[in-house]
Structure formats: structure tokens, C-alpha cells
PDB file of C-alpha atoms in Angstrom:
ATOM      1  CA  UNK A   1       0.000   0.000   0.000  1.00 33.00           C
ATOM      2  CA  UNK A   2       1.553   3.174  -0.926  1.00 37.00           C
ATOM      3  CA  UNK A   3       2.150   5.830   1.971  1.00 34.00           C
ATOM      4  CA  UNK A   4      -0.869   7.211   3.420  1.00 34.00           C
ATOM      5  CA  UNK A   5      -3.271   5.419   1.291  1.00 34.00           C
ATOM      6  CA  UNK A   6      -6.055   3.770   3.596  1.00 35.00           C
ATOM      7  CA  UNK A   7      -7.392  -0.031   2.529  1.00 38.00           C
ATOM      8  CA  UNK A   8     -10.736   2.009   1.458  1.00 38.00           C
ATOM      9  CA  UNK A   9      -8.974   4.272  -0.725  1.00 35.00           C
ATOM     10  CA  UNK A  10      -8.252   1.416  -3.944  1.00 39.00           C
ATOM     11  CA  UNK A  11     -11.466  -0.018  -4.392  1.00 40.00           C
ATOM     12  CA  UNK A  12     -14.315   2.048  -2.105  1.00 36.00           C
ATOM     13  CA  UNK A  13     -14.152   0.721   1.736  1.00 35.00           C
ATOM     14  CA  UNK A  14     -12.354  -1.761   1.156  1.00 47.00           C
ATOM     15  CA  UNK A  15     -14.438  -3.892  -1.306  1.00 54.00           C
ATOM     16  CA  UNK A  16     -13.243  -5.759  -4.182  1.00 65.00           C
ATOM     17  CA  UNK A  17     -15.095  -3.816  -6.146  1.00 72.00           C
ATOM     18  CA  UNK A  18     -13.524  -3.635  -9.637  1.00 89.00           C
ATOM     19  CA  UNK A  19     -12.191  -7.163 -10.142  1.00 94.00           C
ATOM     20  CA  UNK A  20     -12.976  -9.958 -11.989  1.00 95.00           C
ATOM     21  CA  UNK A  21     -12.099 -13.398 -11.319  1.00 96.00           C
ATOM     22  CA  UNK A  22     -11.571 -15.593 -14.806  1.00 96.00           C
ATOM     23  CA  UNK A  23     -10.501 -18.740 -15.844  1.00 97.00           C
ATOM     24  CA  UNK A  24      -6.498 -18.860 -15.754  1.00 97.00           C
ATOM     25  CA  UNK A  25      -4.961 -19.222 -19.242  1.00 96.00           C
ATOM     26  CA  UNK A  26      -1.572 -20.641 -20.088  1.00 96.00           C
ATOM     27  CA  UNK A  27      -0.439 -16.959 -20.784  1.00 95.00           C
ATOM     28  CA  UNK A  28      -0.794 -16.295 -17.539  1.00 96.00           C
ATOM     29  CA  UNK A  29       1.857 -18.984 -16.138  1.00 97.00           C
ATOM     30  CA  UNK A  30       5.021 -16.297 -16.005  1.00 97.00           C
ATOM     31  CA  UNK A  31       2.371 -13.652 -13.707  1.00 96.00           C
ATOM     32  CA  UNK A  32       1.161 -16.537 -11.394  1.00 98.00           C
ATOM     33  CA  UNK A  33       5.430 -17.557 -10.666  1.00 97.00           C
ATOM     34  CA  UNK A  34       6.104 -14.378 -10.276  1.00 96.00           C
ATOM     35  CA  UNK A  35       3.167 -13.430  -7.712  1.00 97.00           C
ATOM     36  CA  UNK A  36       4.256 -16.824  -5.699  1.00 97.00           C
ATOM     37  CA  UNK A  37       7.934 -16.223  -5.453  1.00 95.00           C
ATOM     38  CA  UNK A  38       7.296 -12.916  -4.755  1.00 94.00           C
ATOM     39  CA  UNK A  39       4.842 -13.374  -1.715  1.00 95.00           C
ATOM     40  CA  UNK A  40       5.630 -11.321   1.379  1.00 94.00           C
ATOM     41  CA  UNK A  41       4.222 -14.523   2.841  1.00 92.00           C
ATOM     42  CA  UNK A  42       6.976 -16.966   1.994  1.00 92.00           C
ATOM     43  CA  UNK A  43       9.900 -14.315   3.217  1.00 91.00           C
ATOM     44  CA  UNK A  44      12.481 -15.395   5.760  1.00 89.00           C
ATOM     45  CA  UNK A  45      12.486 -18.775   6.559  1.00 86.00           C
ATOM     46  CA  UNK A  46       9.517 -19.719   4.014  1.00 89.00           C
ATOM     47  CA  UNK A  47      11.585 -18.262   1.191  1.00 88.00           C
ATOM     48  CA  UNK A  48      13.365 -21.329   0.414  1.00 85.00           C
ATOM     49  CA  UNK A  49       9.511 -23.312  -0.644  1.00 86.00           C
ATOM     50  CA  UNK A  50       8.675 -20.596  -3.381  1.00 90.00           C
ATOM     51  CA  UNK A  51      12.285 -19.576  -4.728  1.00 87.00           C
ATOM     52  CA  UNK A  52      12.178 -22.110  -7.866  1.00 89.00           C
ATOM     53  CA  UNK A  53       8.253 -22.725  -7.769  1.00 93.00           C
ATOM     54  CA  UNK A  54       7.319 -22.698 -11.600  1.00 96.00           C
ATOM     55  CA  UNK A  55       3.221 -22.509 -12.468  1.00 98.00           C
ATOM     56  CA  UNK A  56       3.403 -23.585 -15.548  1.00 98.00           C
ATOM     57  CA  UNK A  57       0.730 -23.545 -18.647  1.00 98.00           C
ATOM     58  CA  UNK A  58       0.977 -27.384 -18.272  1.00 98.00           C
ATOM     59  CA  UNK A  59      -0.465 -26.988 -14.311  1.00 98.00           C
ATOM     60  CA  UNK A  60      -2.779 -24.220 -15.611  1.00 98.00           C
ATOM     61  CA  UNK A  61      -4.253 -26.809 -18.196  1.00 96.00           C
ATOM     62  CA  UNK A  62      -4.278 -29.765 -15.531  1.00 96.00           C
ATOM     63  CA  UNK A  63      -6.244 -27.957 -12.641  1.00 96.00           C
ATOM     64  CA  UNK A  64      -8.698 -25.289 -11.928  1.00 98.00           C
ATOM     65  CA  UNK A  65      -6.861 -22.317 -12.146  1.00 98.00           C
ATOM     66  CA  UNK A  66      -8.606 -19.252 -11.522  1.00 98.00           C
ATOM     67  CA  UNK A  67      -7.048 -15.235 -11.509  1.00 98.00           C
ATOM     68  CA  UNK A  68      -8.896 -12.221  -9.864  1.00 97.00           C
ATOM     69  CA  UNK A  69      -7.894  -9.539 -12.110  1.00 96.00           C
ATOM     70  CA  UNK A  70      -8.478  -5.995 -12.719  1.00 91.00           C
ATOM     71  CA  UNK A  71     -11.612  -4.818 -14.455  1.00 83.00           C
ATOM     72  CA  UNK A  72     -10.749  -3.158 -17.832  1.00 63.00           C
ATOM     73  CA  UNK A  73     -13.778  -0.603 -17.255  1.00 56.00           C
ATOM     74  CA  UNK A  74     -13.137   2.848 -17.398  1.00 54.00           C
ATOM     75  CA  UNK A  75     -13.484   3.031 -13.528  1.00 51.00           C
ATOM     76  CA  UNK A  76     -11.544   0.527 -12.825  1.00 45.00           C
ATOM     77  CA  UNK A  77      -8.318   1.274 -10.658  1.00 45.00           C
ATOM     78  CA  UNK A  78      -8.915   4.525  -9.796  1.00 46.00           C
ATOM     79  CA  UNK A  79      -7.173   4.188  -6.421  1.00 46.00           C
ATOM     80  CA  UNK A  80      -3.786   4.830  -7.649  1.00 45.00           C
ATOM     81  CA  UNK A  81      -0.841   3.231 -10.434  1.00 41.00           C
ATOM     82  CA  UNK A  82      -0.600   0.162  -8.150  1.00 43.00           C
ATOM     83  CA  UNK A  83      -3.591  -1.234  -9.561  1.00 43.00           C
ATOM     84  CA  UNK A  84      -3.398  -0.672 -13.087  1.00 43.00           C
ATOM     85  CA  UNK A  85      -6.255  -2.442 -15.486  1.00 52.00           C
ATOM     86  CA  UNK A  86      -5.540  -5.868 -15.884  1.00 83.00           C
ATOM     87  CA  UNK A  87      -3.283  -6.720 -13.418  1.00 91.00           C
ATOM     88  CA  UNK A  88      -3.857 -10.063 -11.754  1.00 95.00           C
ATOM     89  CA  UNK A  89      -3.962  -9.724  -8.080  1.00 97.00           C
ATOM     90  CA  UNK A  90      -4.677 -12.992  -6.923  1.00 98.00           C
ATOM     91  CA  UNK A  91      -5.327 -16.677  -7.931  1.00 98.00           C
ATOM     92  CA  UNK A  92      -5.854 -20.091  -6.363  1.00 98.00           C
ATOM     93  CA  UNK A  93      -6.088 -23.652  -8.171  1.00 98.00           C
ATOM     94  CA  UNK A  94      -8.480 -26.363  -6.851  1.00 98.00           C
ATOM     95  CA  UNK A  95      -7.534 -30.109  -7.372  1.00 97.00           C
ATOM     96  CA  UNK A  96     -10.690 -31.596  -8.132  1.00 95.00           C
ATOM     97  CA  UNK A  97      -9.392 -35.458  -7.478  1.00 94.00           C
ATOM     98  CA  UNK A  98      -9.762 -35.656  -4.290  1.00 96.00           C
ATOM     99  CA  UNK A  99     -10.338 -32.036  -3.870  1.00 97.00           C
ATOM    100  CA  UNK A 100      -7.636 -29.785  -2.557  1.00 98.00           C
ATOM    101  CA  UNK A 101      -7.161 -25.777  -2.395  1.00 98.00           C
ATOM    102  CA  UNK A 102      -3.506 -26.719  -3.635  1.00 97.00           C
ATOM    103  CA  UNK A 103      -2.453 -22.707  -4.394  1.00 97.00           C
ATOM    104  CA  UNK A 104      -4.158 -19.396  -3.232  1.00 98.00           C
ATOM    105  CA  UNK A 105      -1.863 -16.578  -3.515  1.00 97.00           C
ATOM    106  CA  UNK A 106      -2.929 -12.604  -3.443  1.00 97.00           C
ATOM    107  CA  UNK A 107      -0.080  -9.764  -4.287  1.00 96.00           C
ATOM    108  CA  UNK A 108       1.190  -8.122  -1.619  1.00 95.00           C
ATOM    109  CA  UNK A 109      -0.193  -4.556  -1.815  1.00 93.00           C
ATOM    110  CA  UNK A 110      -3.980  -6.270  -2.766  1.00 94.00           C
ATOM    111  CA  UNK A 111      -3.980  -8.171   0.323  1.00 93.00           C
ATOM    112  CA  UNK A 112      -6.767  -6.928   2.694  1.00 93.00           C
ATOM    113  CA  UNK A 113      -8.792  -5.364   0.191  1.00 94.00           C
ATOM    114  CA  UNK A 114     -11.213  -8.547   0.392  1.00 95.00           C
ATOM    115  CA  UNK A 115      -9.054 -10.344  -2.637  1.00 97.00           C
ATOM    116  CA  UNK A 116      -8.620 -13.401  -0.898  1.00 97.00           C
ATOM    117  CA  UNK A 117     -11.962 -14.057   0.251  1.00 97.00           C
ATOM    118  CA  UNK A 118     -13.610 -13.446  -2.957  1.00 97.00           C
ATOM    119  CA  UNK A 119     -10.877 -16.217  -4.456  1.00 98.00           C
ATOM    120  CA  UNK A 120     -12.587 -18.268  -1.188  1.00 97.00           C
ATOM    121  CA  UNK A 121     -15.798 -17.865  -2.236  1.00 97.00           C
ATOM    122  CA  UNK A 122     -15.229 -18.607  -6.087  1.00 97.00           C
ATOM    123  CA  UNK A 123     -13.403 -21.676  -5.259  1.00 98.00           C
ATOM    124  CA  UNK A 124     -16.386 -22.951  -3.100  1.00 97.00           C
ATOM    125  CA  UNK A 125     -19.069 -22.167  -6.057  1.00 97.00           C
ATOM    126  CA  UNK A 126     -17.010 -23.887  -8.207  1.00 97.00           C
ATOM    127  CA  UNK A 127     -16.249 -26.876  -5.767  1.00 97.00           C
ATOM    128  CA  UNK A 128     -20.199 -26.633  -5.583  1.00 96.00           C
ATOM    129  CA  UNK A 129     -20.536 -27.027  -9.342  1.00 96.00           C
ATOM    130  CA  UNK A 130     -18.385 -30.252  -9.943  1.00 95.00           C
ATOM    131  CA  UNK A 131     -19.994 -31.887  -7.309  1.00 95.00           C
ATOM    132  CA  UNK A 132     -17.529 -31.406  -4.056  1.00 95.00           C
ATOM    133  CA  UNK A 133     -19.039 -31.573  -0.943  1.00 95.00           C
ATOM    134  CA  UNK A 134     -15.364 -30.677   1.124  1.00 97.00           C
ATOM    135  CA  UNK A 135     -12.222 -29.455   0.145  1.00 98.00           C
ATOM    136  CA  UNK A 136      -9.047 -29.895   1.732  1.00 98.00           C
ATOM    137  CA  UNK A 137      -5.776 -27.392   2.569  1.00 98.00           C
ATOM    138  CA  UNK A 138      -2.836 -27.482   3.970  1.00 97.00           C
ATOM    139  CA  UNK A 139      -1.985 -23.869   4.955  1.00 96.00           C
ATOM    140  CA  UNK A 140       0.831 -22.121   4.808  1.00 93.00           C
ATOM    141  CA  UNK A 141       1.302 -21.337   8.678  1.00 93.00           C
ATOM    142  CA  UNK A 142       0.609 -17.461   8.125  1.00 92.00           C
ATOM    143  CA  UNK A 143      -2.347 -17.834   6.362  1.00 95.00           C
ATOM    144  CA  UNK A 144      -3.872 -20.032   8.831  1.00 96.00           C
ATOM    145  CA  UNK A 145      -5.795 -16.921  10.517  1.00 96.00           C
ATOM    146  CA  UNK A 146      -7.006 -16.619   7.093  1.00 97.00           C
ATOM    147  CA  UNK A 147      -8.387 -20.067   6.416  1.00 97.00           C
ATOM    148  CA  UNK A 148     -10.226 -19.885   9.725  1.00 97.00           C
ATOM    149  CA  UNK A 149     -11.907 -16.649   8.977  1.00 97.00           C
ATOM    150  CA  UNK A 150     -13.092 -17.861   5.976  1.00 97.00           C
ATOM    151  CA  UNK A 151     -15.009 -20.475   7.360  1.00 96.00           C
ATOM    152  CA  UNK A 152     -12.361 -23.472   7.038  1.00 97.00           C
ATOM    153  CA  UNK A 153     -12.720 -26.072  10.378  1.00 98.00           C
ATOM    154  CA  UNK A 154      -9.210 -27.814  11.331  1.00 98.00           C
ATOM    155  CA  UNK A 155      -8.945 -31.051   9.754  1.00 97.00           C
ATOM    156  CA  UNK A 156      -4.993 -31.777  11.340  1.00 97.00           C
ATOM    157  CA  UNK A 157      -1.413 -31.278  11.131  1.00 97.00           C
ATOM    158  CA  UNK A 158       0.569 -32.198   7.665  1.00 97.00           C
ATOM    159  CA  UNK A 159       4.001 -32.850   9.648  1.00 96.00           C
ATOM    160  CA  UNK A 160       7.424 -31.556   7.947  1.00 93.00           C
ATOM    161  CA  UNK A 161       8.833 -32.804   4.966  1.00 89.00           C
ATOM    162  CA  UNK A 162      12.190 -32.199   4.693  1.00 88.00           C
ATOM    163  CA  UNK A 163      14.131 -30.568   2.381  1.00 82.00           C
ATOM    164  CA  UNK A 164      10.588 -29.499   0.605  1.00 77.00           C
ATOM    165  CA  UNK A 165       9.122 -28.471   3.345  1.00 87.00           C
ATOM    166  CA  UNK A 166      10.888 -27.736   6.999  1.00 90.00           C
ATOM    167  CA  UNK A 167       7.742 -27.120   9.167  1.00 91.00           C
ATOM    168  CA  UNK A 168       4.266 -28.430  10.248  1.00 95.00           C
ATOM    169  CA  UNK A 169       1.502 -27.014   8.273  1.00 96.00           C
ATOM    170  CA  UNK A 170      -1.725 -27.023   9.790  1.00 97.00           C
ATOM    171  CA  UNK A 171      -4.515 -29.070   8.035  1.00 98.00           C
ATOM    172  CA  UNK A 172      -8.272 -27.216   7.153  1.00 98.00           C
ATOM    173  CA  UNK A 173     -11.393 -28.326   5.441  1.00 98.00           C
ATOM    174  CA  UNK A 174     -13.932 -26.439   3.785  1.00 97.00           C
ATOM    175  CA  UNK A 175     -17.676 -27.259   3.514  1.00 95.00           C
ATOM    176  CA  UNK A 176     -18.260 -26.372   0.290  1.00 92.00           C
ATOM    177  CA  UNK A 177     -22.086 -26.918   0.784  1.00 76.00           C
ATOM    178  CA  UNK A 178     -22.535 -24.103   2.936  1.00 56.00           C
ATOM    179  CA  UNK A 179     -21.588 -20.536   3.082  1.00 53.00           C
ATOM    180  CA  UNK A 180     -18.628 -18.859   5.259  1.00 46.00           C
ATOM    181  CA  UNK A 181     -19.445 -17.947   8.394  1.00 45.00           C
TER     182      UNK A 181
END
């Protein structure tokens, strides 16, 4: 967020008012690596997960990827040159066999502008719409506040997998037949 800008300022109190959440395209593989290795998130001692992470079109083609973008109306992005038309701030991918949130990722100076939960709520209509009645995710720790917000119950504790993965991630489910409390 740029310096003195409030969350309300970009998008009207803080809505997500002005983006659009489409179908991911194999054009968008380079935008999606760069928003996951770039992740405030995965700084520190996460960095090491994300630093080679590819999304490739081949992923893209394989799973339900979806992007929240920009709007290309004319009002769209009025809050400032950090949100230019078009820009994808956000996606997540949903593993429909068995179902898994497998990636959610919003850019760092979209996150709290309600991004992420719209992503949430898309990927539970569309978990809806092929049938899912649960989905599964293993959180990143720091987004486990998030999950839990949004509605997702703990489900467990994925233990470490080392060198991949040097930490417990917590384990979530989310009804998908019934809306986010």
C-alpha cells in the first residue's frame, strides 16, 4: 500500500469492487510464478519453498486455475498506479481429485482489500458445481488466521517434509455446501 493510502482508498471501503475473477490461461503462467515467489508470505524462513516454484501452462491446463484480475472498465483502478487495469492480483487452483485448495496466492499490496476471500468464495461455487461436498488445505502457517476466517474447520497437522518443506503445516477443510461464516 503506498504511503498514506487507507485499505478504502483502492477499491471504495475496502471492497473488491472492480475485479474480476476468470478462468487462468496458459499466458498467464510467467504472472502466477512471479506473484508466488514474490509473496511477502513466503519471506524469511519460508523463502526457500517458493524460490524455484514454476506454475506452468501445463499446471494451468491440468487444474482449476482461476485469476482475480483488474476490471478493464473505465473506472476501474482509480485508487492509484498500483492497480493498473488488468493486473492479476490474486489466484488459487483447486484439485478436483480428491479435492484440494492446492495454491491461493494474493499480491502483496492487494492483500486486505477482500481479494482473498472473494478467491474463497469462487473456489467454493465452483467446488459446488463439480460436485464437491469438502475441500481440503494445507496452509501455509501465516495464512492459517485466514483459512479460519473464511469459514475453514481444522482437519490436522501435515508434519514436515524435509528438504521441501521444513515445518508443520496445519490441516483445514472447507464445507463447500454451505456458506462462510
Amino acid at each position: 500500500m503506498g504511503k498514506g493510502r487507507r485499505r478504502g482508498d483502492v477499491y471504495g471501503r475496502g471492497s473488491a469492487a472492480g475485479v474480476v475473477i476468470r478462468r487462468a490461461e496458459g499466458r498467464d503462467a510467467a504472472r502466477l510464478t512471479r506473484l508466488v515467489r514474490g509473496s511477502g508470505a513466503y519471506e524469511g524462513r519460508y523463502a526457500a519453498m517458493v524460490s524455484g516454484y514454476r506454475v506452468g501452462p501445463d499446471y494451468i491446463e491440468a487444474h482449476r486455475v482461476f485469476v482475480a484480475v483488474e476490471d478493464d472498465s473505465p473506472n476501474a483502478g482509480v485508487g492509484g498506479a498500483e492497480f493498473r487495469t488488468g493486473r492479476v492480483l490474486g489466484f488459487y487452483s483447486l484439485i478436483a481429485e480428491p479435492a484440494e485448495l492446492d495454491l491461493m496466492f494474493v499480491v502483496n499490496e492487494a492483500q486486505g482489500y477482500g481479494i482473498g476471500r472473494r478467491l474463497v468464495e469462487h473456489m467454493r461455487g465452483e467446488a459446488r458445481r463439480i460436485g464437491v461436498e469438502s475441500v481440503r488445505v494445507v496452509s501455509h502457517p501465516p495464512a492459517e488466521g485466514f483459512y479460519r476466517s473464511m469459514g475453514a474447520r481444522p482437519s490436522g497437522t501435515v508434519p514436515a517434509n524435509p528438504p521441501a518443506v521444513m515445518w508443520d503445516r496445519p490441516e483445514f477443510t472447507f464445507p463447500v455446501g454451505e456458506r462462510a461464516t
